[in-house]
Short mmCIF file of C-alpha atoms and ligand atoms in Angstrom, two decimals:
data_model
loop_
_atom_site.label_atom_id
_atom_site.label_comp_id
_atom_site.label_asym_id
_atom_site.label_seq_id
_atom_site.Cartn_x
_atom_site.Cartn_y
_atom_site.Cartn_z
CA MET A 358 0.00 0.00 0.00
CA ILE A 359 1.32 3.41 -0.96
CA PRO A 360 0.23 5.96 1.65
CA ILE A 361 -1.87 8.91 0.45
CA LYS A 362 -1.36 11.95 2.65
CA SER A 363 -4.40 13.80 3.94
CA ASP A 364 -4.50 17.60 3.88
CA ARG A 365 -3.61 17.54 7.55
CA ASP A 366 -0.65 15.23 6.90
CA LEU A 367 0.45 17.39 4.01
CA LYS A 368 0.49 20.53 6.09
CA ILE A 369 3.10 18.95 8.39
CA MET A 370 4.87 17.18 5.53
CA ARG A 371 5.39 20.54 3.78
CA GLU A 372 6.91 21.97 6.96
CA ALA A 373 9.14 18.92 7.50
CA CYS A 374 10.42 19.14 3.93
CA ALA A 375 10.99 22.91 4.02
CA ILE A 376 12.97 22.41 7.23
CA ALA A 377 14.99 19.53 5.72
CA ALA A 378 15.85 21.79 2.78
CA THR A 379 16.77 24.71 5.03
CA VAL A 380 19.09 22.53 7.12
CA LEU A 381 20.71 21.22 3.93
CA ASP A 382 21.05 24.75 2.57
CA GLU A 383 22.91 25.88 5.69
CA LEU A 384 25.21 22.85 5.49
CA CYS A 385 25.98 23.61 1.85
CA GLN A 386 27.17 27.05 2.91
CA ILE A 387 29.68 25.64 5.41
CA ALA A 388 30.98 22.86 3.14
CA LYS A 389 34.26 24.52 2.15
CA GLU A 390 37.89 23.53 1.73
CA GLY A 391 39.42 22.51 5.09
CA ILE A 392 36.28 21.57 7.03
CA THR A 393 36.10 17.94 8.11
CA THR A 394 33.09 15.79 7.39
CA LEU A 395 32.68 15.19 11.14
CA GLU A 396 32.44 18.97 11.64
CA ILE A 397 29.72 19.03 8.97
CA ASP A 398 27.92 16.19 10.75
CA ARG A 399 28.05 17.99 14.12
CA ALA A 400 26.88 21.23 12.48
CA GLY A 401 24.00 19.24 11.03
CA LYS A 402 23.00 18.10 14.50
CA GLU A 403 23.07 21.70 15.79
CA ILE A 404 21.13 23.15 12.85
CA MET A 405 18.47 20.43 13.19
CA SER A 406 17.94 21.29 16.83
CA LYS A 407 17.75 25.00 15.90
CA TYR A 408 14.81 24.13 13.61
CA SER A 409 13.13 21.89 16.21
CA CYS A 410 13.58 18.71 14.21
CA ARG A 411 15.79 15.66 14.57
CA SER A 412 17.80 13.44 12.29
CA ALA A 413 15.98 10.51 10.70
CA CYS A 414 19.40 8.96 10.01
CA TYR A 415 20.88 8.99 13.50
CA HIS A 416 20.67 5.44 14.85
CA TYR A 417 18.70 4.31 11.79
CA LYS A 418 18.75 0.51 11.92
CA ALA A 419 19.92 -1.74 9.13
CA GLY A 420 20.23 -5.31 10.35
CA ARG A 421 22.36 -5.18 13.49
CA LEU A 422 23.93 -1.85 12.63
CA ARG A 423 22.82 1.62 13.68
CA TYR A 424 23.85 4.58 11.57
CA PRO A 425 26.23 6.69 13.71
CA GLY A 426 25.92 10.09 11.96
CA TYR A 427 23.31 12.84 11.78
CA LEU A 428 23.43 12.99 8.00
CA CYS A 429 25.19 11.13 5.20
CA ILE A 430 28.27 12.84 3.78
CA SER A 431 29.77 11.12 0.74
CA VAL A 432 32.88 12.42 -1.01
CA ASN A 433 33.99 11.66 -4.61
CA ASP A 434 33.94 7.86 -5.07
CA GLU A 435 31.66 7.50 -2.05
CA VAL A 436 28.19 7.12 -3.53
CA ILE A 437 25.93 7.31 -0.44
CA HIS A 438 25.81 6.72 3.33
CA GLY A 439 29.27 8.22 4.04
CA ILE A 440 29.86 8.82 7.77
CA GLY A 441 31.43 12.03 9.10
CA SER A 442 35.13 11.56 9.93
CA ASP A 443 38.34 13.55 10.31
CA ARG A 444 38.59 13.74 6.51
CA ALA A 445 39.04 17.38 5.48
CA LEU A 446 37.44 18.56 2.26
CA LYS A 447 39.87 19.75 -0.38
CA SER A 448 39.69 21.66 -3.62
CA GLY A 449 38.43 19.42 -6.42
CA ASP A 450 36.21 17.29 -4.17
CA ILE A 451 32.51 16.82 -4.70
CA VAL A 452 30.52 16.11 -1.56
CA SER A 453 26.98 14.86 -1.32
CA MET A 454 25.05 15.68 1.84
CA ASP A 455 21.89 13.66 2.44
CA VAL A 456 19.67 15.28 5.07
CA SER A 457 16.58 13.49 6.38
CA VAL A 458 14.76 15.06 9.30
CA ILE A 459 11.76 14.15 11.42
CA TYR A 460 9.47 17.02 12.31
CA LYS A 461 6.16 16.48 14.13
CA GLY A 462 6.17 12.84 13.05
CA PHE A 463 6.88 13.39 9.35
CA VAL A 464 10.10 12.96 7.39
CA GLY A 465 11.57 15.32 4.79
CA ASP A 466 14.42 13.85 2.74
CA ASN A 467 16.82 15.68 0.43
CA THR A 468 20.37 15.56 -0.90
CA ARG A 469 22.63 17.92 -2.77
CA THR A 470 26.13 17.48 -4.15
CA VAL A 471 28.35 20.53 -3.76
CA LEU A 472 31.61 21.43 -5.49
CA ILE A 473 34.62 22.26 -3.32
CA GLY A 474 37.04 24.81 -4.80
CA ASP A 475 38.09 24.04 -8.38
CA VAL A 476 36.40 20.91 -9.65
CA ASN A 477 37.43 19.59 -13.05
CA ALA A 478 35.05 19.99 -15.97
CA GLU A 479 34.43 16.26 -16.33
CA THR A 480 33.21 16.01 -12.73
CA ARG A 481 31.15 19.21 -12.97
CA LYS A 482 29.37 17.65 -15.96
CA LEU A 483 28.51 14.58 -13.87
CA VAL A 484 26.90 16.79 -11.20
CA GLU A 485 24.95 18.80 -13.79
CA ALA A 486 23.73 15.61 -15.46
CA THR A 487 22.56 14.16 -12.14
CA ASP A 488 20.64 17.36 -11.44
CA ILE A 489 18.98 17.20 -14.87
CA ALA A 490 18.22 13.47 -14.43
CA LEU A 491 16.45 14.29 -11.16
CA GLN A 492 14.42 17.02 -12.87
CA LYS A 493 13.44 14.59 -15.66
CA GLY A 494 12.27 12.12 -13.02
CA ILE A 495 10.34 14.73 -11.05
CA GLU A 496 8.60 15.86 -14.24
CA GLN A 497 7.00 12.38 -14.46
CA ALA A 498 5.68 12.40 -10.87
CA ARG A 499 2.09 13.02 -11.94
CA ALA A 500 -1.22 11.43 -10.97
CA GLY A 501 -2.07 8.70 -13.49
CA ASN A 502 1.57 8.08 -14.42
CA ARG A 503 3.40 5.03 -13.11
CA VAL A 504 6.58 4.66 -11.07
CA GLY A 505 8.28 3.26 -14.18
CA ASP A 506 7.72 6.58 -15.95
CA ILE A 507 9.93 8.28 -13.36
CA SER A 508 12.53 5.51 -13.54
CA SER A 509 12.62 5.41 -17.30
CA ALA A 510 12.96 9.19 -17.65
CA ILE A 511 15.98 9.14 -15.36
CA GLN A 512 17.53 6.14 -17.08
CA SER A 513 17.14 7.50 -20.62
CA TYR A 514 18.75 10.78 -19.73
CA VAL A 515 21.64 9.25 -17.76
CA GLU A 516 22.36 6.72 -20.50
CA SER A 517 22.30 9.45 -23.15
CA CYS A 518 25.16 11.05 -21.18
CA GLY A 519 27.07 7.77 -20.98
CA TYR A 520 27.03 7.57 -17.18
CA GLY A 521 26.31 4.61 -14.90
CA ILE A 522 23.19 4.09 -12.76
CA VAL A 523 23.54 2.50 -9.33
CA GLU A 524 20.87 -0.21 -9.18
CA GLU A 525 21.23 -1.48 -5.61
CA PHE A 526 19.64 1.62 -4.03
CA THR A 527 16.47 3.44 -5.02
CA GLY A 528 14.23 6.39 -4.31
CA HIS A 529 11.21 5.72 -2.13
CA GLY A 530 7.95 6.91 -0.71
CA VAL A 531 8.49 9.11 2.37
CA GLY A 532 6.18 10.39 5.09
CA ARG A 533 5.53 8.93 8.53
CA SER A 534 8.70 6.95 8.00
CA MET A 535 11.80 7.61 5.94
CA HIS A 536 11.20 4.63 3.67
CA GLU A 537 7.65 3.89 2.55
CA GLU A 538 6.33 2.21 -0.56
CA PRO A 539 6.93 2.45 -3.46
CA GLN A 540 10.58 1.88 -4.29
CA ILE A 541 11.62 4.18 -7.12
CA PRO A 542 14.53 2.66 -9.07
CA ASN A 543 16.60 4.96 -11.24
CA TYR A 544 16.13 2.63 -14.19
CA GLY A 545 13.03 0.91 -15.56
CA ARG A 546 10.36 0.83 -18.23
CA ALA A 547 7.77 3.53 -18.84
CA GLY A 548 4.19 2.38 -18.29
CA THR A 549 5.15 -0.20 -15.65
CA GLY A 550 4.91 -0.28 -11.87
CA PRO A 551 2.43 1.22 -9.39
CA ILE A 552 0.12 4.03 -10.51
CA LEU A 553 0.82 7.43 -8.94
CA ARG A 554 -2.00 9.26 -7.18
CA ALA A 555 -2.43 12.76 -5.82
CA GLY A 556 -1.25 12.91 -2.21
CA MET A 557 1.70 10.55 -2.58
CA THR A 558 5.01 11.96 -1.40
CA LEU A 559 8.09 10.55 -3.10
CA ALA A 560 11.83 10.88 -2.56
CA ILE A 561 13.42 10.74 -6.00
CA GLU A 562 17.18 10.32 -5.88
CA PRO A 563 19.40 9.38 -8.80
CA MET A 564 22.80 7.93 -7.83
CA ILE A 565 24.98 8.30 -10.91
CA THR A 566 28.53 7.18 -11.60
CA MET A 567 31.08 8.60 -14.00
CA GLY A 568 32.39 5.12 -14.80
CA SER A 569 31.10 1.66 -13.96
CA PRO A 570 27.86 1.47 -11.93
CA GLU A 571 29.36 -1.31 -9.83
CA ILE A 572 29.55 -0.56 -6.09
CA PHE A 573 30.70 -2.12 -2.84
CA VAL A 574 30.01 -1.44 0.84
CA GLY A 575 33.06 -0.48 2.93
CA ASP A 576 34.29 -1.98 6.19
CA ASP A 577 32.16 0.42 8.28
CA GLY A 578 29.12 -1.47 6.98
CA TRP A 579 27.55 1.72 5.56
CA THR A 580 29.65 3.69 3.11
CA VAL A 581 28.91 2.73 -0.49
CA TYR A 582 31.83 3.21 -2.91
CA THR A 583 32.21 2.92 -6.67
CA SER A 584 34.23 -0.21 -7.49
CA ASP A 585 36.37 1.62 -10.03
CA GLY A 586 37.15 4.53 -7.69
CA LYS A 587 35.65 7.09 -10.09
CA PRO A 588 33.37 9.86 -8.79
CA SER A 589 29.67 9.50 -8.32
CA CYS A 590 26.89 11.97 -7.66
CA HIS A 591 23.64 11.84 -5.67
CA ILE A 592 20.88 14.47 -5.64
CA GLU A 593 17.44 14.07 -4.08
CA HIS A 594 14.17 15.91 -3.55
CA THR A 595 10.93 14.99 -1.81
CA VAL A 596 8.08 15.63 -4.25
CA LEU A 597 4.30 15.74 -3.87
CA VAL A 598 2.19 14.12 -6.60
CA THR A 599 -0.83 16.32 -7.39
CA ASN A 600 -3.46 16.30 -10.11
CA GLY A 601 -1.43 19.04 -11.76
CA ASN A 602 2.28 19.70 -11.81
CA PRO A 603 4.59 17.88 -9.39
CA GLU A 604 5.39 20.00 -6.36
CA ILE A 605 8.93 19.91 -4.99
CA LEU A 606 8.54 20.07 -1.20
CA THR A 607 12.20 20.30 -0.25
CA ILE A 608 12.65 24.00 -0.99
CA PRO A 609 14.37 26.08 1.75
CA MET A 610 12.05 28.36 3.74
CA GLN A 611 13.68 31.61 2.65
CA ASN A 612 13.22 30.64 -1.02
CA LYS A 613 9.48 30.10 -0.73
N1 MF3 B 1472 18.25 9.58 3.61
C1 MF3 B 1472 18.68 8.41 2.91
C2 MF3 B 1472 17.72 8.14 1.80
O1 MF3 B 1472 17.62 8.96 0.96
C3 MF3 B 1472 18.89 7.24 3.76
C4 MF3 B 1472 19.81 7.47 4.86
S1 MF3 B 1472 20.39 5.96 5.39
C5 MF3 B 1472 20.85 6.22 6.96
O2 MF3 B 1472 17.04 7.14 1.71
F1 MF3 B 1472 21.32 5.13 7.39
F2 MF3 B 1472 21.69 7.19 7.02
F3 MF3 B 1472 19.83 6.57 7.66
CO1 CO B 1473 15.95 9.17 0.22
#
């Protein structure tokens, strides 16, 4: 069952998502050369408490493991689920920050990849393409369409650029919990999968690699790396399906 949010749910969901985007926005401003990813993580914790929300990632359970950070911070060949550490960001890095917060019982989920200092043109193109792939996916998040329409739009665009699509992780419904039905793969066939209805809230999140889409999970049990060591990019929004145009919910408060 894919949850349909009531108007009352949506009122809180909009707030949760605007807060998630505002927290992420503030973190993007401090992600500069020299800062460590642990400092970013701790800043995330502080900013979340400033906005009266808490991390949906902190102590998130996967099997016997609990996620130790307040957000996911993944640098270069780290695809997703990177944990803050004493690693200092340096010029040429790209860093994805995945911020999921819980506010009044609802989750807002979003990710951006930021450029640190001078990033080479090849890597900048990867980030731009991931952003466009996300927009192509969002464009399909319409009542009456199917999940496969989102997946296929992302896949066609990414493949036209010659990049890889990570298949082991997907977008997802989001609301009372961080991961609800449906799963939203970043590859698939148009016209297949569950039908989208107004009131569904979806986290759409392409994870795109410059080289091979093959990945592995590191020794910490969380961090996902590209097998070939080449960069990857991850960008995510939470989107509301309506009877009209898709509505991106993860827009920072000051931009509304
Ligand atoms: N926010 C991520 C997502 O987009 C998941 C975070 S995994 C966690 O689905 F372990 F950090 F919580
Ligand atoms: Co997500």
